Coordinates of C-alpha atoms in Angstrom, one line a residue:
X12 CA -33.9 -42.9 -0.2
X13 CA -34.9 -39.3 -1.2
X14 CA -32.1 -36.7 -0.3
X15 CA -32.7 -33.1 0.3
X16 CA -29.4 -31.1 -0.4
X17 CA -29.4 -27.7 1.0
X18 CA -26.8 -25.2 1.0
X19 CA -26.6 -21.5 2.2
X20 CA -24.6 -18.8 0.6
X21 CA -24.2 -16.9 4.0
X22 CA -22.4 -19.7 5.7
X23 CA -18.7 -20.1 5.2
X24 CA -16.3 -22.9 6.0
X25 CA -12.5 -22.5 5.5
X26 CA -10.6 -24.9 3.6
X27 CA -7.3 -25.5 5.6
X28 CA -4.2 -27.6 5.0
X29 CA -5.1 -31.4 5.2
X30 CA -2.9 -31.7 8.6
X31 CA -5.0 -29.3 10.4
X32 CA -8.4 -29.4 8.6
X33 CA -10.5 -29.7 11.7
X34 CA -14.2 -28.7 11.2
X35 CA -17.4 -28.3 13.1
X36 CA -18.8 -31.3 11.3
X37 CA -22.3 -31.3 13.1
X38 CA -24.2 -29.6 15.9
X39 CA -27.5 -29.6 17.4
X40 CA -29.1 -26.6 19.0
X41 CA -32.5 -28.3 19.9
X42 CA -31.5 -31.9 21.4
X43 CA -34.9 -33.3 22.9
X44 CA -34.3 -37.0 22.4
X45 CA -30.8 -37.5 20.3
X46 CA -27.8 -37.5 22.6
X47 CA -27.6 -37.7 26.5
X48 CA -24.4 -36.2 28.4
X49 CA -23.0 -38.1 31.3
X50 CA -25.6 -36.5 33.6
X51 CA -28.4 -37.8 31.6
X52 CA -29.3 -34.5 30.1
X53 CA -30.2 -33.5 26.6
X54 CA -27.8 -30.6 26.0
X55 CA -26.8 -28.8 22.7
X56 CA -23.9 -30.4 21.3
X57 CA -21.1 -29.9 18.7
X58 CA -19.1 -32.5 16.8
X59 CA -15.4 -31.7 15.6
X60 CA -13.9 -34.1 12.7
X61 CA -10.4 -34.2 11.8
X62 CA -10.6 -34.5 7.9
X63 CA -6.6 -34.7 7.9
X64 CA -4.2 -37.4 8.0
X65 CA -2.1 -35.9 10.9
X66 CA -3.3 -35.7 14.5
X67 CA -4.2 -32.3 15.7
X68 CA -3.5 -31.2 19.2
X69 CA -6.5 -28.9 20.3
X70 CA -4.9 -27.4 23.5
X71 CA -6.0 -23.7 23.9
X72 CA -8.2 -23.9 20.9
X73 CA -11.6 -22.3 21.4
X74 CA -15.4 -22.8 20.6
X75 CA -17.6 -19.6 20.8
X76 CA -20.9 -18.3 19.7
X77 CA -19.7 -14.7 20.0
X78 CA -16.5 -13.6 18.1
X79 CA -16.3 -10.8 20.5
X80 CA -15.9 -13.3 23.4
X81 CA -13.6 -15.9 21.4
X82 CA -12.6 -17.8 24.4
X83 CA -16.0 -19.1 25.7
X84 CA -14.8 -22.5 26.0
X85 CA -10.9 -23.4 25.7
X86 CA -10.1 -27.1 24.8
X87 CA -7.8 -29.0 27.2
X88 CA -4.4 -30.7 26.1
X89 CA -6.0 -33.4 23.9
X90 CA -5.1 -34.6 20.5
X91 CA -7.7 -35.2 17.9
X92 CA -6.6 -38.4 15.7
X93 CA -7.0 -38.1 12.0
X94 CA -10.5 -39.4 10.7
X95 CA -11.8 -39.1 13.9
X96 CA -14.7 -37.4 16.0
X97 CA -14.9 -35.4 19.2
X98 CA -18.2 -34.3 20.9
X99 CA -18.5 -31.2 23.1
X100 CA -21.5 -30.7 25.0
X101 CA -23.0 -27.1 25.4
X102 CA -24.8 -27.4 28.7
X103 CA -23.9 -24.1 30.7
X104 CA -21.6 -26.3 32.9
X105 CA -18.0 -25.9 32.0
X106 CA -15.8 -28.9 32.2
X107 CA -12.5 -28.9 30.1
X108 CA -10.6 -31.7 31.4
X109 CA -8.6 -34.1 29.1
X110 CA -9.8 -37.9 29.3
X111 CA -13.5 -36.4 30.6
X112 CA -16.7 -35.4 28.8
X113 CA -16.3 -31.9 27.4
X114 CA -18.9 -29.3 28.4
X115 CA -18.9 -25.8 27.4
X116 CA -20.6 -23.1 29.4
X117 CA -23.0 -21.7 26.8
X118 CA -26.0 -22.8 24.7
X119 CA -26.9 -22.3 21.1
X120 CA -30.1 -20.5 20.1
X121 CA -32.6 -22.5 18.1
X122 CA -33.5 -19.1 16.2
X123 CA -29.9 -19.2 14.7
X124 CA -26.5 -17.4 15.7
X125 CA -22.9 -17.3 15.1
X126 CA -20.9 -20.6 15.8
X127 CA -17.0 -20.8 15.4
X128 CA -13.9 -22.9 16.1
X129 CA -10.6 -20.9 16.7
X130 CA -7.1 -22.2 17.0
X131 CA -4.7 -21.1 20.0
X132 CA -3.9 -17.7 18.2
X133 CA -7.4 -16.9 18.0
X134 CA -7.5 -17.2 14.2
X135 CA -11.0 -18.8 12.9
X136 CA -10.6 -22.3 11.6
X137 CA -14.2 -23.0 10.7
X138 CA -17.3 -21.0 11.4
X139 CA -21.2 -20.7 10.7
X140 CA -21.2 -17.0 9.8
X141 CA -22.7 -14.6 9.9
X142 CA -25.3 -17.0 11.6
X143 CA -26.6 -20.6 11.0
X144 CA -30.2 -20.7 10.1
X145 CA -33.1 -21.6 12.3
X146 CA -32.9 -24.9 13.9
X147 CA -35.4 -27.8 14.3
X148 CA -35.8 -30.2 17.3
X149 CA -33.8 -33.3 17.0
X150 CA -32.6 -32.4 13.5
X151 CA -28.7 -31.6 13.4
X152 CA -27.1 -29.0 11.1
X153 CA -23.5 -29.6 9.7
X154 CA -21.5 -30.6 6.7
X155 CA -22.4 -33.1 3.9
X156 CA -20.3 -33.4 0.7
X157 CA -18.6 -30.5 1.6
X158 CA -21.8 -28.0 2.0
X159 CA -23.8 -26.9 5.2
X160 CA -27.1 -28.8 5.3
X161 CA -29.9 -29.9 7.7
X162 CA -29.1 -33.5 8.8
X163 CA -32.3 -35.5 9.4
X164 CA -30.5 -38.4 10.7
X165 CA -28.1 -36.9 13.3
X166 CA -24.9 -39.0 13.7
X167 CA -22.9 -37.8 16.6
X168 CA -19.5 -39.5 16.3
X169 CA -20.1 -41.1 13.0
X170 CA -20.0 -40.1 9.1
X171 CA -23.0 -37.4 8.3
X172 CA -26.0 -38.5 6.2
X173 CA -28.9 -36.3 5.2
X174 CA -32.0 -38.6 6.0
X175 CA -35.2 -38.1 4.1
X176 CA -37.6 -36.0 6.3
X177 CA -39.0 -32.9 4.6
X178 CA -37.7 -29.6 5.8
X179 CA -40.5 -27.4 7.6
X180 CA -41.2 -23.9 6.9
X181 CA -39.6 -21.0 8.3
X182 CA -41.6 -18.0 9.5
X183 CA -40.0 -14.4 9.3
X184 CA -41.5 -13.3 12.3
X185 CA -41.9 -15.0 15.8
X186 CA -45.3 -15.4 17.3
X187 CA -46.5 -13.7 20.5
X188 CA -47.8 -10.2 21.3
X189 CA -47.5 -7.5 18.6
X190 CA -48.2 -3.8 18.5
X191 CA -49.1 -3.2 14.9
X192 CA -49.7 -5.0 11.8
X193 CA -47.1 -6.7 9.5
X194 CA -46.6 -9.0 6.5
X195 CA -45.4 -12.5 7.4
X196 CA -43.4 -14.4 5.0
X197 CA -43.0 -18.0 4.9
X198 CA -39.9 -19.9 3.3
X199 CA -38.6 -23.3 2.7
X200 CA -34.9 -23.7 1.4
X201 CA -35.6 -26.5 -0.9
X202 CA -36.9 -26.2 -4.6
X203 CA -38.7 -29.7 -4.4
X204 CA -41.1 -28.5 -1.7
X205 CA -43.9 -25.8 -1.6
X206 CA -45.8 -24.3 1.4
X207 CA -49.3 -24.7 2.4
X208 CA -50.8 -22.8 5.3
X209 CA -54.0 -22.4 7.3
X210 CA -55.5 -19.7 9.6
X211 CA -58.3 -21.9 11.4
X212 CA -56.1 -24.4 13.4
X213 CA -56.8 -27.1 10.8
X214 CA -53.9 -29.1 9.2
X215 CA -53.2 -27.3 5.9
X216 CA -53.4 -30.1 3.5
X217 CA -55.1 -30.0 0.0
X218 CA -58.5 -29.9 1.6
X219 CA -58.0 -27.3 4.2
X220 CA -54.5 -25.5 3.1
X221 CA -53.9 -22.7 1.1
X222 CA -50.9 -22.8 -1.2
X223 CA -48.2 -20.1 -0.3
X224 CA -47.6 -17.5 -2.7
X225 CA -47.1 -14.0 -1.4
X226 CA -46.8 -12.7 2.2
X227 CA -49.6 -12.9 4.7
X228 CA -51.2 -9.6 6.4
X229 CA -51.3 -10.3 10.0
X230 CA -53.4 -7.4 11.5
X231 CA -55.5 -9.3 14.2
X232 CA -55.5 -12.3 16.5
X233 CA -54.3 -14.7 14.1
X234 CA -52.9 -18.6 14.0
X235 CA -50.7 -19.7 11.2
X236 CA -50.4 -23.4 10.6
X237 CA -47.8 -24.2 7.8
X238 CA -46.3 -27.3 6.4
X239 CA -44.2 -28.3 3.4
X240 CA -45.5 -30.5 0.7
X241 CA -43.6 -32.3 -1.7
X242 CA -44.5 -30.9 -5.2
X243 CA -44.3 -34.1 -7.2
X244 CA -45.6 -36.6 -4.4
X245 CA -48.4 -34.2 -2.9
X246 CA -49.4 -36.5 -0.3
X247 CA -46.3 -36.2 1.5
X248 CA -46.2 -33.4 4.0
X249 CA -43.5 -32.1 6.6
X250 CA -43.9 -31.8 10.3
X251 CA -46.5 -29.1 11.2
X252 CA -45.3 -25.9 12.4
X253 CA -47.6 -23.2 14.0
X254 CA -47.2 -19.6 15.2
X255 CA -49.8 -17.4 17.0
X256 CA -49.8 -13.6 16.8
X257 CA -51.8 -11.7 19.3
X258 CA -53.0 -8.0 19.6
X259 CA -53.8 -7.2 23.2
X260 CA -56.6 -4.4 22.2
X261 CA -58.5 -7.4 20.4
X262 CA -58.2 -9.7 23.1
X263 CA -59.9 -7.6 25.6
X264 CA -62.8 -6.9 23.3
X265 CA -63.3 -10.8 22.3
X266 CA -66.9 -11.4 21.4
X267 CA -69.4 -13.9 22.5
X268 CA -70.0 -15.2 19.0
X269 CA -67.0 -16.3 17.1
X270 CA -68.2 -18.1 13.9
X271 CA -69.4 -21.5 12.9
X272 CA -66.3 -23.5 14.0
X273 CA -67.2 -22.3 17.8
X274 CA -70.7 -23.4 18.8
X275 CA -72.7 -21.6 21.2
X276 CA -73.3 -24.8 23.5
X277 CA -70.5 -26.6 25.1
X278 CA -70.6 -30.2 26.9
X279 CA -73.3 -32.7 27.4
X280 CA -75.4 -32.3 30.5
X281 CA -77.7 -34.8 29.2
X282 CA -78.1 -36.2 25.6
X283 CA -80.4 -33.3 24.7
X284 CA -79.3 -30.4 26.9
X285 CA -75.9 -28.7 26.4
X286 CA -74.0 -26.0 28.6
X287 CA -74.3 -22.5 27.3
X288 CA -70.6 -21.3 25.8
X289 CA -68.8 -18.5 27.1
X290 CA -66.2 -16.7 24.8
X291 CA -66.6 -13.2 25.4
X292 CA -64.9 -10.8 27.8
X293 CA -67.2 -9.7 30.7
X294 CA -68.4 -6.4 29.9
X295 CA -68.3 -5.1 33.7
X296 CA -64.8 -6.4 34.5
X297 CA -63.5 -4.7 31.0
X298 CA -65.0 -1.5 32.2
X299 CA -63.6 -1.6 35.6
X300 CA -60.2 -3.4 35.0
X301 CA -59.3 -2.7 31.5
X302 CA -55.9 -1.1 32.3
X303 CA -55.1 -3.8 34.7
X304 CA -56.1 -6.4 32.0
X305 CA -53.7 -4.7 29.2
X306 CA -50.7 -4.9 31.9
X307 CA -51.6 -8.3 33.0
X308 CA -51.1 -10.2 29.5
X309 CA -47.5 -9.0 29.7
X310 CA -46.9 -10.0 33.2
X311 CA -46.8 -13.8 32.9
X312 CA -46.2 -16.3 30.2
X313 CA -48.7 -17.4 27.5
X314 CA -49.4 -20.6 26.0
X315 CA -51.2 -21.0 22.7
X316 CA -52.8 -24.3 21.9
X317 CA -53.5 -24.8 18.0
X318 CA -55.9 -27.6 16.8
X319 CA -58.6 -28.6 14.4
X320 CA -61.7 -27.1 16.0
X321 CA -63.5 -30.4 15.6
X322 CA -61.1 -31.8 17.9
X323 CA -62.8 -29.5 20.6
X324 CA -66.3 -29.2 19.5
X325 CA -67.5 -32.0 17.2
X326 CA -70.7 -33.4 18.4
X327 CA -69.9 -36.8 17.2
X328 CA -69.7 -39.4 20.2
X329 CA -67.1 -41.5 18.2
X330 CA -63.9 -41.7 20.5
X331 CA -61.8 -40.8 17.3
X332 CA -63.9 -38.0 16.1
X333 CA -65.8 -36.4 19.2
X334 CA -65.1 -33.0 20.6
X335 CA -63.4 -33.3 23.9
X336 CA -64.8 -29.9 25.1
X337 CA -68.3 -31.4 24.1
X338 CA -68.1 -34.9 25.6
X339 CA -66.0 -34.0 28.8
X340 CA -65.9 -37.3 30.2
X341 CA -66.6 -37.6 33.7
X342 CA -70.1 -38.9 33.7
X343 CA -69.9 -40.4 30.1
X344 CA -66.5 -42.3 30.2
X345 CA -65.0 -40.3 27.4
X346 CA -61.6 -40.5 29.0
X347 CA -58.3 -42.0 28.3
X348 CA -55.8 -42.1 25.0
X349 CA -58.7 -42.6 22.7
X350 CA -59.7 -39.2 23.6
X351 CA -56.6 -37.5 22.9
X352 CA -56.3 -35.3 19.8
X353 CA -53.2 -33.9 17.9
X354 CA -52.1 -30.4 18.6
X355 CA -49.5 -27.8 18.7
X356 CA -48.6 -25.8 21.8
X357 CA -46.4 -22.8 21.8
X358 CA -44.9 -20.9 24.7
X359 CA -44.3 -17.0 24.9
X360 CA -42.9 -15.2 27.7
X361 CA -42.7 -11.4 27.6
X362 CA -40.0 -11.6 30.3
X363 CA -37.5 -13.6 28.4
X364 CA -36.6 -14.2 24.9
X365 CA -36.6 -18.2 25.0
X366 CA -40.0 -19.6 23.3
X367 CA -41.0 -23.2 22.0
X368 CA -43.4 -24.8 19.6
X369 CA -44.0 -28.4 19.7
X370 CA -46.5 -30.8 18.4
X371 CA -48.3 -32.8 21.1
X372 CA -51.4 -34.8 22.2
X373 CA -54.3 -32.9 24.0
X374 CA -57.0 -34.1 26.1
X375 CA -59.0 -33.0 29.1
X376 CA -57.8 -33.5 32.7
X377 CA -59.5 -33.6 35.9
X378 CA -62.3 -35.2 37.9
X379 CA -65.5 -33.2 39.0
X380 CA -64.3 -30.4 37.1
X381 CA -65.0 -32.1 34.0
X382 CA -68.8 -32.0 34.7
X383 CA -70.4 -29.2 32.8
X384 CA -72.8 -28.4 35.7
X385 CA -69.7 -27.9 38.1
X386 CA -67.7 -25.8 35.7
X387 CA -67.6 -24.6 32.0
X388 CA -63.9 -24.1 32.2
X389 CA -61.9 -27.5 32.2
X390 CA -58.2 -28.4 32.7
X391 CA -56.0 -29.9 29.7
X392 CA -53.3 -32.2 29.7
X393 CA -50.5 -32.1 26.7
X394 CA -48.4 -35.2 26.0
X395 CA -45.2 -35.2 24.0
X396 CA -45.1 -38.5 21.9
X397 CA -43.2 -39.7 19.1
X398 CA -46.2 -40.1 17.3
X399 CA -46.9 -36.2 17.2
X400 CA -43.3 -35.3 17.0
X401 CA -40.4 -35.0 19.8
X402 CA -41.2 -37.5 22.6
X403 CA -40.3 -35.2 25.2
X404 CA -40.3 -31.3 25.7
X405 CA -37.0 -29.9 26.6
X406 CA -37.2 -26.4 28.0
X407 CA -36.8 -24.8 31.3
X408 CA -40.6 -23.9 32.2
X409 CA -40.3 -23.3 36.1
X410 CA -37.8 -20.9 37.6
X411 CA -36.7 -23.0 40.4
X412 CA -33.4 -24.6 40.3
X413 CA -34.3 -27.9 41.4
X414 CA -37.1 -28.1 38.7
X415 CA -36.6 -30.3 35.8
X416 CA -36.4 -29.0 32.1
X417 CA -37.5 -32.2 30.4
X418 CA -41.1 -33.5 30.2
X419 CA -43.4 -36.1 28.8
X420 CA -46.5 -34.2 30.0
X421 CA -47.8 -31.1 31.1
X422 CA -51.0 -30.3 33.0
X423 CA -52.8 -27.1 32.5
X424 CA -55.1 -26.6 35.5
X425 CA -58.1 -24.5 35.1
X426 CA -58.9 -23.9 38.5
X427 CA -61.9 -25.6 40.1
X428 CA -62.0 -25.3 44.1
X429 CA -61.6 -21.6 45.5
X430 CA -62.3 -20.1 42.2
X431 CA -65.2 -17.8 41.1
X432 CA -66.2 -20.4 38.3
X433 CA -67.0 -23.1 40.9
X434 CA -70.8 -24.1 40.1
X435 CA -73.3 -26.1 42.0
X436 CA -76.7 -25.9 43.8
X437 CA -76.3 -23.5 46.7
X438 CA -78.7 -25.5 48.5
X439 CA -77.0 -29.0 48.1
X440 CA -73.7 -27.5 47.9
X441 CA -73.6 -24.4 50.1
X442 CA -69.9 -24.6 50.5
X443 CA -69.5 -23.9 46.7
X444 CA -70.9 -20.5 47.3
X445 CA -68.3 -19.9 50.1
X446 CA -65.4 -20.9 47.7
X447 CA -67.0 -18.6 44.8
X448 CA -66.8 -15.6 47.3
X449 CA -63.4 -16.5 48.8
X450 CA -61.9 -17.4 45.5
X451 CA -57.9 -17.3 46.1
X452 CA -56.7 -19.1 42.9
X453 CA -53.4 -19.7 44.7
X454 CA -54.4 -22.3 47.1
X455 CA -53.0 -25.4 45.1
X456 CA -50.0 -23.5 44.1
X457 CA -49.4 -22.6 47.8
X458 CA -49.6 -26.0 49.3
X459 CA -46.9 -27.1 46.4
X460 CA -44.5 -24.3 47.1
X461 CA -44.7 -25.0 51.1
X462 CA -44.0 -28.7 50.3
X463 CA -41.0 -27.8 48.2
X464 CA -39.9 -25.2 50.7
X465 CA -39.9 -28.0 53.5
X466 CA -37.5 -30.1 51.2
X467 CA -39.7 -32.6 49.7
X468 CA -40.7 -33.5 46.4
X469 CA -43.7 -31.6 44.8
X470 CA -44.7 -30.5 41.5
X471 CA -43.7 -27.2 40.2
X472 CA -46.2 -24.8 38.8
X473 CA -46.4 -21.3 37.2
X474 CA -49.6 -19.4 36.0
X475 CA -50.0 -18.6 32.4
X476 CA -52.7 -17.1 29.9
X477 CA -54.0 -19.8 27.7
X478 CA -55.1 -19.1 24.1
X479 CA -56.9 -21.6 21.9
X480 CA -56.5 -21.1 18.1
X481 CA -56.0 -17.5 19.2
X482 CA -59.0 -17.2 21.4
X483 CA -58.4 -16.3 25.1
X484 CA -59.6 -19.2 27.3
X485 CA -58.4 -17.7 30.5
X486 CA -55.7 -17.9 33.4
X487 CA -54.3 -21.7 33.9
X488 CA -51.8 -22.8 36.1
X489 CA -48.9 -25.0 34.1
X490 CA -48.0 -28.1 36.4
X491 CA -46.0 -31.2 36.2
X492 CA -47.9 -34.5 35.9
X493 CA -47.2 -36.9 38.8
X494 CA -46.4 -40.2 37.3
X495 CA -43.3 -42.4 36.8
X496 CA -41.6 -40.0 34.6
X497 CA -42.0 -37.4 37.4
X498 CA -40.6 -39.7 40.0
X499 CA -37.6 -40.6 37.8
X500 CA -36.8 -37.0 37.1
X501 CA -36.5 -36.0 40.8
X502 CA -35.5 -39.3 42.5
X503 CA -33.3 -41.0 40.0
X504 CA -33.5 -44.5 38.3
X505 CA -35.9 -45.6 35.3
X506 CA -39.4 -44.8 35.0
X507 CA -40.1 -48.5 34.6
X508 CA -38.8 -49.0 38.0
X509 CA -41.5 -46.9 39.8
X510 CA -45.0 -47.8 41.3
X511 CA -47.3 -44.9 41.5
X512 CA -50.6 -45.1 43.4
X513 CA -53.1 -42.2 43.4
X514 CA -56.8 -41.4 44.2
X515 CA -58.9 -44.0 45.5
X516 CA -55.7 -46.5 45.7
X517 CA -55.6 -46.6 41.8
X518 CA -52.7 -47.8 40.0
X519 CA -51.3 -44.8 38.1
X520 CA -47.9 -46.7 36.9
X521 CA -46.3 -50.0 37.9
X522 CA -47.8 -52.3 40.5
X523 CA -49.7 -52.2 43.9
X524 CA -48.0 -54.9 45.9
X525 CA -45.5 -52.9 47.9
X526 CA -48.4 -50.2 48.5
X527 CA -50.7 -52.9 49.8
X528 CA -48.1 -54.1 52.1
X529 CA -47.3 -50.5 53.3
X530 CA -50.8 -49.8 53.9
X531 CA -51.7 -53.2 55.7
X532 CA -48.5 -52.6 57.9
X533 CA -49.5 -49.0 58.9
X534 CA -53.3 -50.0 59.6
X535 CA -51.9 -52.3 62.3
X536 CA -49.6 -49.7 63.9
X537 CA -50.3 -49.2 67.6
X538 CA -49.7 -46.3 69.9
X539 CA -46.3 -47.2 70.8
X540 CA -43.1 -46.2 68.7
X541 CA -41.7 -49.6 69.5
X542 CA -44.6 -51.3 68.0
X543 CA -43.4 -54.1 65.7
X544 CA -45.6 -52.7 62.8
X545 CA -44.1 -49.2 63.3
X546 CA -40.5 -50.7 63.1
X547 CA -41.3 -52.5 60.1
X548 CA -42.6 -49.3 58.2
X549 CA -39.3 -47.5 59.1
X550 CA -36.6 -50.4 58.9
X551 CA -38.0 -52.1 55.8
X552 CA -38.5 -48.6 53.9
X553 CA -42.2 -49.0 53.4
X554 CA -43.1 -45.5 54.2
X555 CA -41.0 -42.3 54.3
X556 CA -42.3 -40.9 57.6
X557 CA -40.7 -37.3 57.5
X558 CA -42.2 -36.9 54.0
X559 CA -45.5 -38.3 55.5
X560 CA -45.6 -36.1 58.4
X561 CA -44.8 -32.8 56.3
X562 CA -47.4 -33.8 53.9
X563 CA -50.1 -34.2 56.6
X564 CA -49.1 -30.9 58.2
X565 CA -49.6 -28.9 54.9
X566 CA -52.9 -30.3 54.2
X567 CA -54.2 -29.7 57.8
X568 CA -52.7 -26.2 57.8
X569 CA -54.3 -25.1 54.6
X570 CA -57.5 -26.6 55.4
X571 CA -57.9 -29.0 52.6
X572 CA -61.7 -29.9 52.2
X573 CA -61.2 -31.8 48.9
X574 CA -59.0 -34.6 50.4
X575 CA -58.1 -37.4 51.6
X576 CA -59.8 -40.1 49.7
X577 CA -58.7 -38.1 46.3
X578 CA -56.2 -35.7 44.8
X579 CA -53.1 -37.4 46.1
X580 CA -50.1 -39.3 44.7
X581 CA -47.6 -41.6 46.2
X582 CA -44.4 -43.2 44.5
X583 CA -41.7 -45.7 45.3

């Protein structure tokens, strides 16, 4: 096993008498899949270790991420036996009771901050100071052979090991909106590695990557993809890391022609006919609303998808290499896992400091909106799987207190019904013209918000600007995907226990037997509440009637026209 030994001169830990040698042995600031707390959450965690030969009573000892507030978490009256470990979860939920799982009411920053352990007299026993370095998802940090190191195989409650993954590059500047040009530095704290990067969305291997030797000038919208490469084994790379840098003034003047990677035709209509591409900003809108546009980019979050342009625009019809924005799938059968492409997604919110970058799978999402003659703007689904990196996204996207912060999938809705982009023949589909002229954009979100307000389960959503490889792609609605993972998040249990049925009675997850029984029973209900089949629906818990009534009321109230044979989900 190859080991990567990393030490940092700015991190100090104190050697104490053996009897009281308690250290912060290991911690994780970005816990996506490694260790669950008793609530089923993947909280940050800290591991203490007593390296001495005598037990140490931790009563009134403290953990903190700020020396100006040394008592952020106080230990209860517990003793740490020699050569033993203790886990404290950092979950924003204070629990300091002997005999129970310990929780501190603060979290660690993945971008690095102070972390210290203090005794009852507020003397620092062990610390990572002035800050620990930038952290990576599901990689812990702690002590190995007396030195602070990244630990690629986290071992909470056990002896630390290094593991054999490659450290990813660190960026000197976070992505997001910038006001002026700057030089970007990349670094990796391992002399056996070098950095390769690309600026076009492609994986920066030997064919497409540039070896990093000097800072990179960032003076326009730029996507930087970076990996670490083993100097001796040049086919061995780290996980991909991306950052997107955006300049608003350039966004609002985005051109129609963007170079050879971005074709002037999108999507098959027939084998020989394509739908015209649309990259540029509308000149009339820019003239009339430029000030509003400039303000609008900083008013809501931004998502940046980074991927090889061929993943979107290759004309190959091979499922493994065809462009998903060319072969849109509705009428050509180009759907499913085979048409999912590797990508990176970044999240920036001008209203808060927290961001994320995670590798994922990218595919198109939707039904009739996939048809290029209906809409040139398509919805996306992003999936978090171990083959790309972390198997879940652990991030608080939605503001509602009841919303989960762990996701297997997210849907980016482009908007189709009741948007100005709704196409179609005015003769064959006159209602489409009505939808264009009465575009509201909040139709779907309003319905879901009302369902939540009625105390029912519904998907959360929030609007965001979407960029693809630094190109503005428009306003999108970030939504949860309704499947067994969604059901588990809000109704408990295990995802394998759920049946999920959707459009046209299609099985989404699980089986259909219970749904068929419910449907058959409901169809035989008479007009009397004492009807045997009605009683069976309620007493045998075949249908949640209160939920069903609220659901029907919402759809009638909003005048839902694209329903009831499609655009629905149910679960049990």
